[in-house]
GROMACS .gro file of C-alpha atoms in nm:
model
  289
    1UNK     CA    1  -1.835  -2.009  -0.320
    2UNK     CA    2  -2.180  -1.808  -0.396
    3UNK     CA    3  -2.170  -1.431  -0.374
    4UNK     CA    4  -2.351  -1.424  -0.016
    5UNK     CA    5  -2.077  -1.625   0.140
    6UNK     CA    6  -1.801  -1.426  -0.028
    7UNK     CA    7  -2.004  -1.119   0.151
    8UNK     CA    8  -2.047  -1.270   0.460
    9UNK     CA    9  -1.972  -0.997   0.765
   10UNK     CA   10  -1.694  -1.153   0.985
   11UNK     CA   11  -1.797  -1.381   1.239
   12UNK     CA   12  -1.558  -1.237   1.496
   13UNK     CA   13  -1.266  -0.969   1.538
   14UNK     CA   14  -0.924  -1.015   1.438
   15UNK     CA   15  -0.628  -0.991   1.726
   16UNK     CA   16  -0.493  -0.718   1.428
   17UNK     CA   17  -0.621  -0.473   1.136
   18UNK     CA   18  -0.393  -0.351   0.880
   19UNK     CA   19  -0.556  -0.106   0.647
   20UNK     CA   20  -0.493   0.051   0.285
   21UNK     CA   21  -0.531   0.391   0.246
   22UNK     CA   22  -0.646   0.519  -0.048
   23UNK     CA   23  -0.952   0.357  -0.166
   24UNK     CA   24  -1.018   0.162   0.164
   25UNK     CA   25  -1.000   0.464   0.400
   26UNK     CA   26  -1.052   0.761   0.214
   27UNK     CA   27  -1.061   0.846  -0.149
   28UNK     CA   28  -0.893   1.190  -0.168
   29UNK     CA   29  -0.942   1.440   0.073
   30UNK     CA   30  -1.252   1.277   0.227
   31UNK     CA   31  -1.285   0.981   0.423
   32UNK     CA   32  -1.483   0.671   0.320
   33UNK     CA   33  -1.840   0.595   0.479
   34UNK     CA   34  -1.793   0.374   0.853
   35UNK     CA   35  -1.387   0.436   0.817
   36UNK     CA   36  -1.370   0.702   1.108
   37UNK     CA   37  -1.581   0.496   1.388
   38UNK     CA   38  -1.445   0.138   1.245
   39UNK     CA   39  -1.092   0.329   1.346
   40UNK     CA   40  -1.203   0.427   1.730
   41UNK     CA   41  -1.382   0.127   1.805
   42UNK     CA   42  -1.089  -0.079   1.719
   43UNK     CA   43  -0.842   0.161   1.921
   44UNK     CA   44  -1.161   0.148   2.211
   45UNK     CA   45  -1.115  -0.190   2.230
   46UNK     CA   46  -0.737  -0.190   2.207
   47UNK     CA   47  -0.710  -0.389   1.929
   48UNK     CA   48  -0.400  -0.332   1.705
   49UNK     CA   49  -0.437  -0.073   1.423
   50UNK     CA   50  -0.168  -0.038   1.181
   51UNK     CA   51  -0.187   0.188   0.787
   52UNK     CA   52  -0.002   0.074   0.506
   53UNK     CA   53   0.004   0.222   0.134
   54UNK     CA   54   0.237   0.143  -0.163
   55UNK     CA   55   0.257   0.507  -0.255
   56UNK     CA   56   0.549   0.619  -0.208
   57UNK     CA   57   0.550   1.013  -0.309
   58UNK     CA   58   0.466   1.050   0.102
   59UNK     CA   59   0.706   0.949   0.367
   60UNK     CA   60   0.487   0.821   0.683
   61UNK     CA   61   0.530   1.204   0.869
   62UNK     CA   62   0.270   1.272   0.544
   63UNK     CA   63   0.018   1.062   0.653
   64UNK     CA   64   0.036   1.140   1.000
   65UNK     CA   65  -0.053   1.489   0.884
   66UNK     CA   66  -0.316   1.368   0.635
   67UNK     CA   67  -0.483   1.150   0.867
   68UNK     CA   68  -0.504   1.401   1.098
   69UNK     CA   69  -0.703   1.653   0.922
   70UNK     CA   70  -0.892   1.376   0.786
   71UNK     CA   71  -1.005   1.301   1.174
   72UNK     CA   72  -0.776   1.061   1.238
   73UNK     CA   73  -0.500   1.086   1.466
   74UNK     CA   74  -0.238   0.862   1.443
   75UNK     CA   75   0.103   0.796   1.560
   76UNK     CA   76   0.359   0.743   1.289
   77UNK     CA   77   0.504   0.418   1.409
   78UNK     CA   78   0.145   0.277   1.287
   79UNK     CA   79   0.210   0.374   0.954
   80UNK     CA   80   0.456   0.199   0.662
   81UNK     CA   81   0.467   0.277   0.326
   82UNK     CA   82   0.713   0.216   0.022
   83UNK     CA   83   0.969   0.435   0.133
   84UNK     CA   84   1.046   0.276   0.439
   85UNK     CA   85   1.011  -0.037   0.310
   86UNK     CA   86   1.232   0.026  -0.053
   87UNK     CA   87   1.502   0.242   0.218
   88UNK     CA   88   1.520  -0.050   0.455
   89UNK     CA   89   1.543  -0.306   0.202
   90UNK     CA   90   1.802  -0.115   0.014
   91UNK     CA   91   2.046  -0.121   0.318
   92UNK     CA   92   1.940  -0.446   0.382
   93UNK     CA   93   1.996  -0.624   0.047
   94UNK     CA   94   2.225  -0.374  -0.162
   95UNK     CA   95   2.434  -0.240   0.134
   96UNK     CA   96   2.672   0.024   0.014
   97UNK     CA   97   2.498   0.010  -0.376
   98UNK     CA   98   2.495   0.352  -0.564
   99UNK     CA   99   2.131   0.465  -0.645
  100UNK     CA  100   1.998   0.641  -0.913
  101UNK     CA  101   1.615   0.697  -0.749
  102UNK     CA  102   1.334   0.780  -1.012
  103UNK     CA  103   1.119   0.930  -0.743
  104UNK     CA  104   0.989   1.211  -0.581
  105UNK     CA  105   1.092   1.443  -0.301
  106UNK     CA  106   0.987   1.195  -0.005
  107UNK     CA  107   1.205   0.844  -0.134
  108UNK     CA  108   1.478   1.093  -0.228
  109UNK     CA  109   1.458   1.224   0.132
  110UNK     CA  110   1.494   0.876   0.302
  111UNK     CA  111   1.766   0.788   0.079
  112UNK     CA  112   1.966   1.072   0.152
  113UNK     CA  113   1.908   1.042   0.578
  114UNK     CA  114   2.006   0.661   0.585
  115UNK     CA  115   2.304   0.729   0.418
  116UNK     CA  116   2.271   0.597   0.096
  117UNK     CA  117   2.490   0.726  -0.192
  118UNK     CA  118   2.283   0.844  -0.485
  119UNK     CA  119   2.365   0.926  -0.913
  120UNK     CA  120   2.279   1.040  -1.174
  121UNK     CA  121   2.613   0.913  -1.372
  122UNK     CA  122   2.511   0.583  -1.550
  123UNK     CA  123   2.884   0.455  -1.501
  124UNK     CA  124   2.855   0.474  -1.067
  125UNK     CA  125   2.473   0.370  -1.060
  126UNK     CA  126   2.442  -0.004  -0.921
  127UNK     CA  127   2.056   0.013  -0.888
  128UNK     CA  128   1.806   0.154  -1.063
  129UNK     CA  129   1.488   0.265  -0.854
  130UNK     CA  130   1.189   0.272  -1.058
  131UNK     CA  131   0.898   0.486  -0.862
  132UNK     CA  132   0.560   0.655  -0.852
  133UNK     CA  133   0.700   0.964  -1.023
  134UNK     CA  134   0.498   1.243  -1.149
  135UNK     CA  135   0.861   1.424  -1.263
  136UNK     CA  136   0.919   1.114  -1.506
  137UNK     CA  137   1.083   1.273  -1.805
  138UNK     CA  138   1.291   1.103  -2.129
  139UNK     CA  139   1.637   1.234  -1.915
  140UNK     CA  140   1.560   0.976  -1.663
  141UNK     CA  141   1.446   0.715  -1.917
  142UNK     CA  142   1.834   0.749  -2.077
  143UNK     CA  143   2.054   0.742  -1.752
  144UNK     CA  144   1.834   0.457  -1.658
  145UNK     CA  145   1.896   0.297  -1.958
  146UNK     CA  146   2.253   0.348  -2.000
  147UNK     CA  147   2.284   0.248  -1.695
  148UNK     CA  148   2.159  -0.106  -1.764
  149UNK     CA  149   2.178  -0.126  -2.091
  150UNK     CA  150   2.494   0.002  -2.215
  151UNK     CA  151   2.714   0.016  -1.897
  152UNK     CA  152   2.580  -0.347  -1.793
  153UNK     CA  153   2.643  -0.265  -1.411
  154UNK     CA  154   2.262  -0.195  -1.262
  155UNK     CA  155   2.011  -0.357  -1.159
  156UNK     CA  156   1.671  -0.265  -1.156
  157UNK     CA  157   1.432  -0.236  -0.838
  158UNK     CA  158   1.069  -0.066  -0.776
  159UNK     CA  159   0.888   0.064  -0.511
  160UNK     CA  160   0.522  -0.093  -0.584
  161UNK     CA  161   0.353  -0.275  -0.894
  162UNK     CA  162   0.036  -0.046  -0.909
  163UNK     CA  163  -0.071   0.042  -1.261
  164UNK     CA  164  -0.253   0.323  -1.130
  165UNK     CA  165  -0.326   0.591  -0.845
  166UNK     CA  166  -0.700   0.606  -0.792
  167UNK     CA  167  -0.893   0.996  -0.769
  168UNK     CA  168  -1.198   1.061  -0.717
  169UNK     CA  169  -1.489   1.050  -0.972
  170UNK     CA  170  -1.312   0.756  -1.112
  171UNK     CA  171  -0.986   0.928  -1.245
  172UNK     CA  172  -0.651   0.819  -1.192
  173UNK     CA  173  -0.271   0.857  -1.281
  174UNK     CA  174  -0.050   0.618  -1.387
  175UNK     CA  175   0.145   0.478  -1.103
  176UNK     CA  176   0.496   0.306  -1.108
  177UNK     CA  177   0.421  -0.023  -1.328
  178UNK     CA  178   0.404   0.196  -1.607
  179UNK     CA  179   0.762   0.327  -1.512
  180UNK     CA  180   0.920  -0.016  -1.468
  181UNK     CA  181   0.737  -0.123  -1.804
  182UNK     CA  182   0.948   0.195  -1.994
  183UNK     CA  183   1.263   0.073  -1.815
  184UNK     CA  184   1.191  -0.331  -1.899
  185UNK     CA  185   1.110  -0.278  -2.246
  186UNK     CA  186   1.411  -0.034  -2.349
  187UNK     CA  187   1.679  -0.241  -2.182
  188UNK     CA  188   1.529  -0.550  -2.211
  189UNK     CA  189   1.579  -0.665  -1.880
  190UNK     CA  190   1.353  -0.767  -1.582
  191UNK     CA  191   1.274  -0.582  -1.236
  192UNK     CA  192   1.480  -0.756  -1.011
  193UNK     CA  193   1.234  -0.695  -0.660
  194UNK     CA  194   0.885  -0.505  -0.632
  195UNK     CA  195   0.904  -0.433  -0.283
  196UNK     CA  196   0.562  -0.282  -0.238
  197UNK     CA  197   0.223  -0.492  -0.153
  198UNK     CA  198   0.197  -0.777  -0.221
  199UNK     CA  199   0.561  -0.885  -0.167
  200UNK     CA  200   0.566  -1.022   0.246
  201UNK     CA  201   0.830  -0.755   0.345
  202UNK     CA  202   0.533  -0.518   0.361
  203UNK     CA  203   0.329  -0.722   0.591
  204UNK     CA  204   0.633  -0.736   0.777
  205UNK     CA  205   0.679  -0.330   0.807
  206UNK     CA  206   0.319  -0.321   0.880
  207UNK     CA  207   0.331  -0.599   1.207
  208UNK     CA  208   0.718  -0.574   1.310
  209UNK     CA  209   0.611  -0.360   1.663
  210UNK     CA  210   0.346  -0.584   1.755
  211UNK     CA  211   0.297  -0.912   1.929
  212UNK     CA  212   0.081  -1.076   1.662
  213UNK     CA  213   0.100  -1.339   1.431
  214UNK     CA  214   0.034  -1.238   1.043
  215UNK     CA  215  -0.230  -1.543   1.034
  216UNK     CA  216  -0.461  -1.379   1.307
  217UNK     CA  217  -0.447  -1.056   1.145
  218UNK     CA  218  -0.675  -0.905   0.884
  219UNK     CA  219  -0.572  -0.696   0.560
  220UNK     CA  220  -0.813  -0.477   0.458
  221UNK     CA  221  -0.745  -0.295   0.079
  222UNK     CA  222  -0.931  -0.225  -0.220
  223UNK     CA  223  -0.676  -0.428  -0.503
  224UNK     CA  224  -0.696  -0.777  -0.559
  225UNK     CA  225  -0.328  -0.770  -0.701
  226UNK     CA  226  -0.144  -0.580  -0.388
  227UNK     CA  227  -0.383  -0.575  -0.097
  228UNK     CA  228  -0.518  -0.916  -0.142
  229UNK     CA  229  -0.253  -1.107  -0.283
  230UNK     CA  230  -0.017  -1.039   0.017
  231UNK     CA  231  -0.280  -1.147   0.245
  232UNK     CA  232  -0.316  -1.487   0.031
  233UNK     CA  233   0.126  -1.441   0.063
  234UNK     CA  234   0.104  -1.418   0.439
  235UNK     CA  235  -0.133  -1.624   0.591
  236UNK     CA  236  -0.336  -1.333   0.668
  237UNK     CA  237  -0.715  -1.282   0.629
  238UNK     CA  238  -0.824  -1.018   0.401
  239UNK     CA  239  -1.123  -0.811   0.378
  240UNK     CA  240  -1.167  -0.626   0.001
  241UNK     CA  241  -1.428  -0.320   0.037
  242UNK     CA  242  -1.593  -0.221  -0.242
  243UNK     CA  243  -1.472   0.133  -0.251
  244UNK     CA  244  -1.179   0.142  -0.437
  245UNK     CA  245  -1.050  -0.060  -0.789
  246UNK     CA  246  -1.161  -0.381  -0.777
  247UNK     CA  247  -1.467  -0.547  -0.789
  248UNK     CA  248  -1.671  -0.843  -0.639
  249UNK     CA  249  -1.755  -1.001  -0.996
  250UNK     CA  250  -1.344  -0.977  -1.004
  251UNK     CA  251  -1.302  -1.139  -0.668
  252UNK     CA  252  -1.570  -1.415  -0.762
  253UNK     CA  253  -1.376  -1.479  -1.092
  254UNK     CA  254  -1.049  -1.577  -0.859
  255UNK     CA  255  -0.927  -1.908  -0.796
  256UNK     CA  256  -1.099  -2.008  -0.420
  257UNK     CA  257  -0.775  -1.998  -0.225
  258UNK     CA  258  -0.712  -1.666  -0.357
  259UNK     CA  259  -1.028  -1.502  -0.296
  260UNK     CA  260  -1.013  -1.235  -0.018
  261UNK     CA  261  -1.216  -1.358   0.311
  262UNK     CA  262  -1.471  -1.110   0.299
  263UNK     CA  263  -1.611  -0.889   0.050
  264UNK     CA  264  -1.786  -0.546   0.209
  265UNK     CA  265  -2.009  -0.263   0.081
  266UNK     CA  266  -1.844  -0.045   0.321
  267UNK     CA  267  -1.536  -0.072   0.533
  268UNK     CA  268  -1.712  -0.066   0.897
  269UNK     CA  269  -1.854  -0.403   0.846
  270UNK     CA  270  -1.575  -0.564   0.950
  271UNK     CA  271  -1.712  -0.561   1.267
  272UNK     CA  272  -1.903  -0.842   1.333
  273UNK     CA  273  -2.300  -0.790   1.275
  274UNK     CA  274  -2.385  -0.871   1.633
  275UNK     CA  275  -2.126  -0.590   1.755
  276UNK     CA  276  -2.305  -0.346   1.563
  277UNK     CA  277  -2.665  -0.467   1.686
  278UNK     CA  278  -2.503  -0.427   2.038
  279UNK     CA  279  -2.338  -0.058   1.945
  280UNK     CA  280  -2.642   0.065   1.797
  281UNK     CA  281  -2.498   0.123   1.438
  282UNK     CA  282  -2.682   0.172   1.166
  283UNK     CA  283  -2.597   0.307   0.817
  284UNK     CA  284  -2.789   0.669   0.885
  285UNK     CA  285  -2.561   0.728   1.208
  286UNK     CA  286  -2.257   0.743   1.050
  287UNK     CA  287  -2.107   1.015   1.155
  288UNK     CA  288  -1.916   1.053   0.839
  289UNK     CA  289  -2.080   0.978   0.496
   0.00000   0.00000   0.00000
């Protein structure tokens, strides 16, 4: 596939967008150029509009908030992240398990309102919960490990695979992979369930309160590995903006059946190019760039 195809704009809309946050909406406190009117001319149409992000030190009520100073009103049962998706699978999958949650403020939160039983004893803790967590200290790194190593009795889950959290001017932190890679390589054993992007149970979060199939629905993120790689899991289609991580000399390097559909500049041209011939788009009348 040559560069111009992979580049293509789409042909048509999708019955369904699901959207990344950070790096395919906005990068920090600003949004991304075309991400504001791409968002209203969606909702205008009444097309389906749902946010999901693997980051899980803010509950969804956060990015409600964020969103809306950002412009961008939105109700928070269009939005999923890692905490609802690590609480719910949690009950789910480990129902009545002791927890011992390497997170922040927000997964602690959830934990605590569904009702599930949390330590920091290494002889009650069933499941480890490795996390994005900027409070990561060597105390956590020991009950974790006794835990699983010594003790024998946990398991160990994570809320998302990302290596890193993406800032602007190219910085970034190091996100929960590098967490789960402290955990593996002291105890010697594996992560048991990423439940983040790309695993399906996020695409599920993201669609559960609509009508639509996952295969006539678009994913639109930044990462090749999360974003992508659950649209290739799904079914979906997948759009991969050029705003964020990864890159469209990595995309062209990817096996063809794992290449995301389209590859754009800018996240507004996912509308097709004859839509914004007929809305009178251009570049300069952005509203926000």
């Amino acid at each position: 596939m040559s560069a111009t195809a992979l580049t293509a704009w789409p042909e048509r809309l999708y019955d369904a967008y699901v959207f990344d946050m950070d790096g395919t909406i906005y990068l920090g406190d600003h949004l991304l150029p075309g991400a504001k009117r791409l968002i209203e001319e969606l909702r205008r149409r009444g097309i389906p509009v749902r946010f999901l992000s693997n980051n899980p030190t803010k509950d969804p009520e956060q990015y409600v908030e964020k969103l809306e100073r950002l412009g961008l009103p939105t109700p928070v049962e269009e939005i999923a992240n890692t905490v609802v998706t690590t609480t719910r699978w949690l009950l789910e999958n480990k129902p009545g398990a002791v927890v011992f949650p390497i997170a922040e403020e927000p997964l602690i939160r959830a934990f605590h309102e569904a009702g599930i039983e949390m330590s920091d004893d290494p002889e009650k803790i069933d499941v480890v919960v490795a996390s994005y967590d900027r409070t990561f200290d060597y105390r956590k790194l020991q009950i974790a490990f006794d835990a699983i190593w010594f003790h024998k009795r946990a398991t160990l889950i994570a809320t998302n695979p990302d290596r890193f959290c993406p800032f602007p001017g190219g910085r970034g932190e190091p996100d929960c992979a590098s967490i789960i890679a402290a955990i593996e390589a002291c105890t010697n054993t594996t992560c048991e369930m990423v439940v983040g992007k790309p695993d399906p149970v996020m695409a599920e979060a993201a669609l559960g309160n609509t009508d639509v199939d996952p295969t006539r629905c678009v994913m639109v993120g930044d990462r090749i590995m999360t974003d992508i790689k659950m649209a290739v899991n799904t079914g979906m289609f997948s759009a991969m903006p050029l705003t964020g991580e990864s890159t469209l000399e990595e995309a062209l390097a990817l096996p063809e059946a794992e290449r995301p559909t389209h590859v754009l500049d800018r996240v507004d041209r996912l509308i097709p190019k004859v839509l914004w011939d007929e809305i009178g788009w251009t570049e300069e009348n952005d509203p926000i760039v």
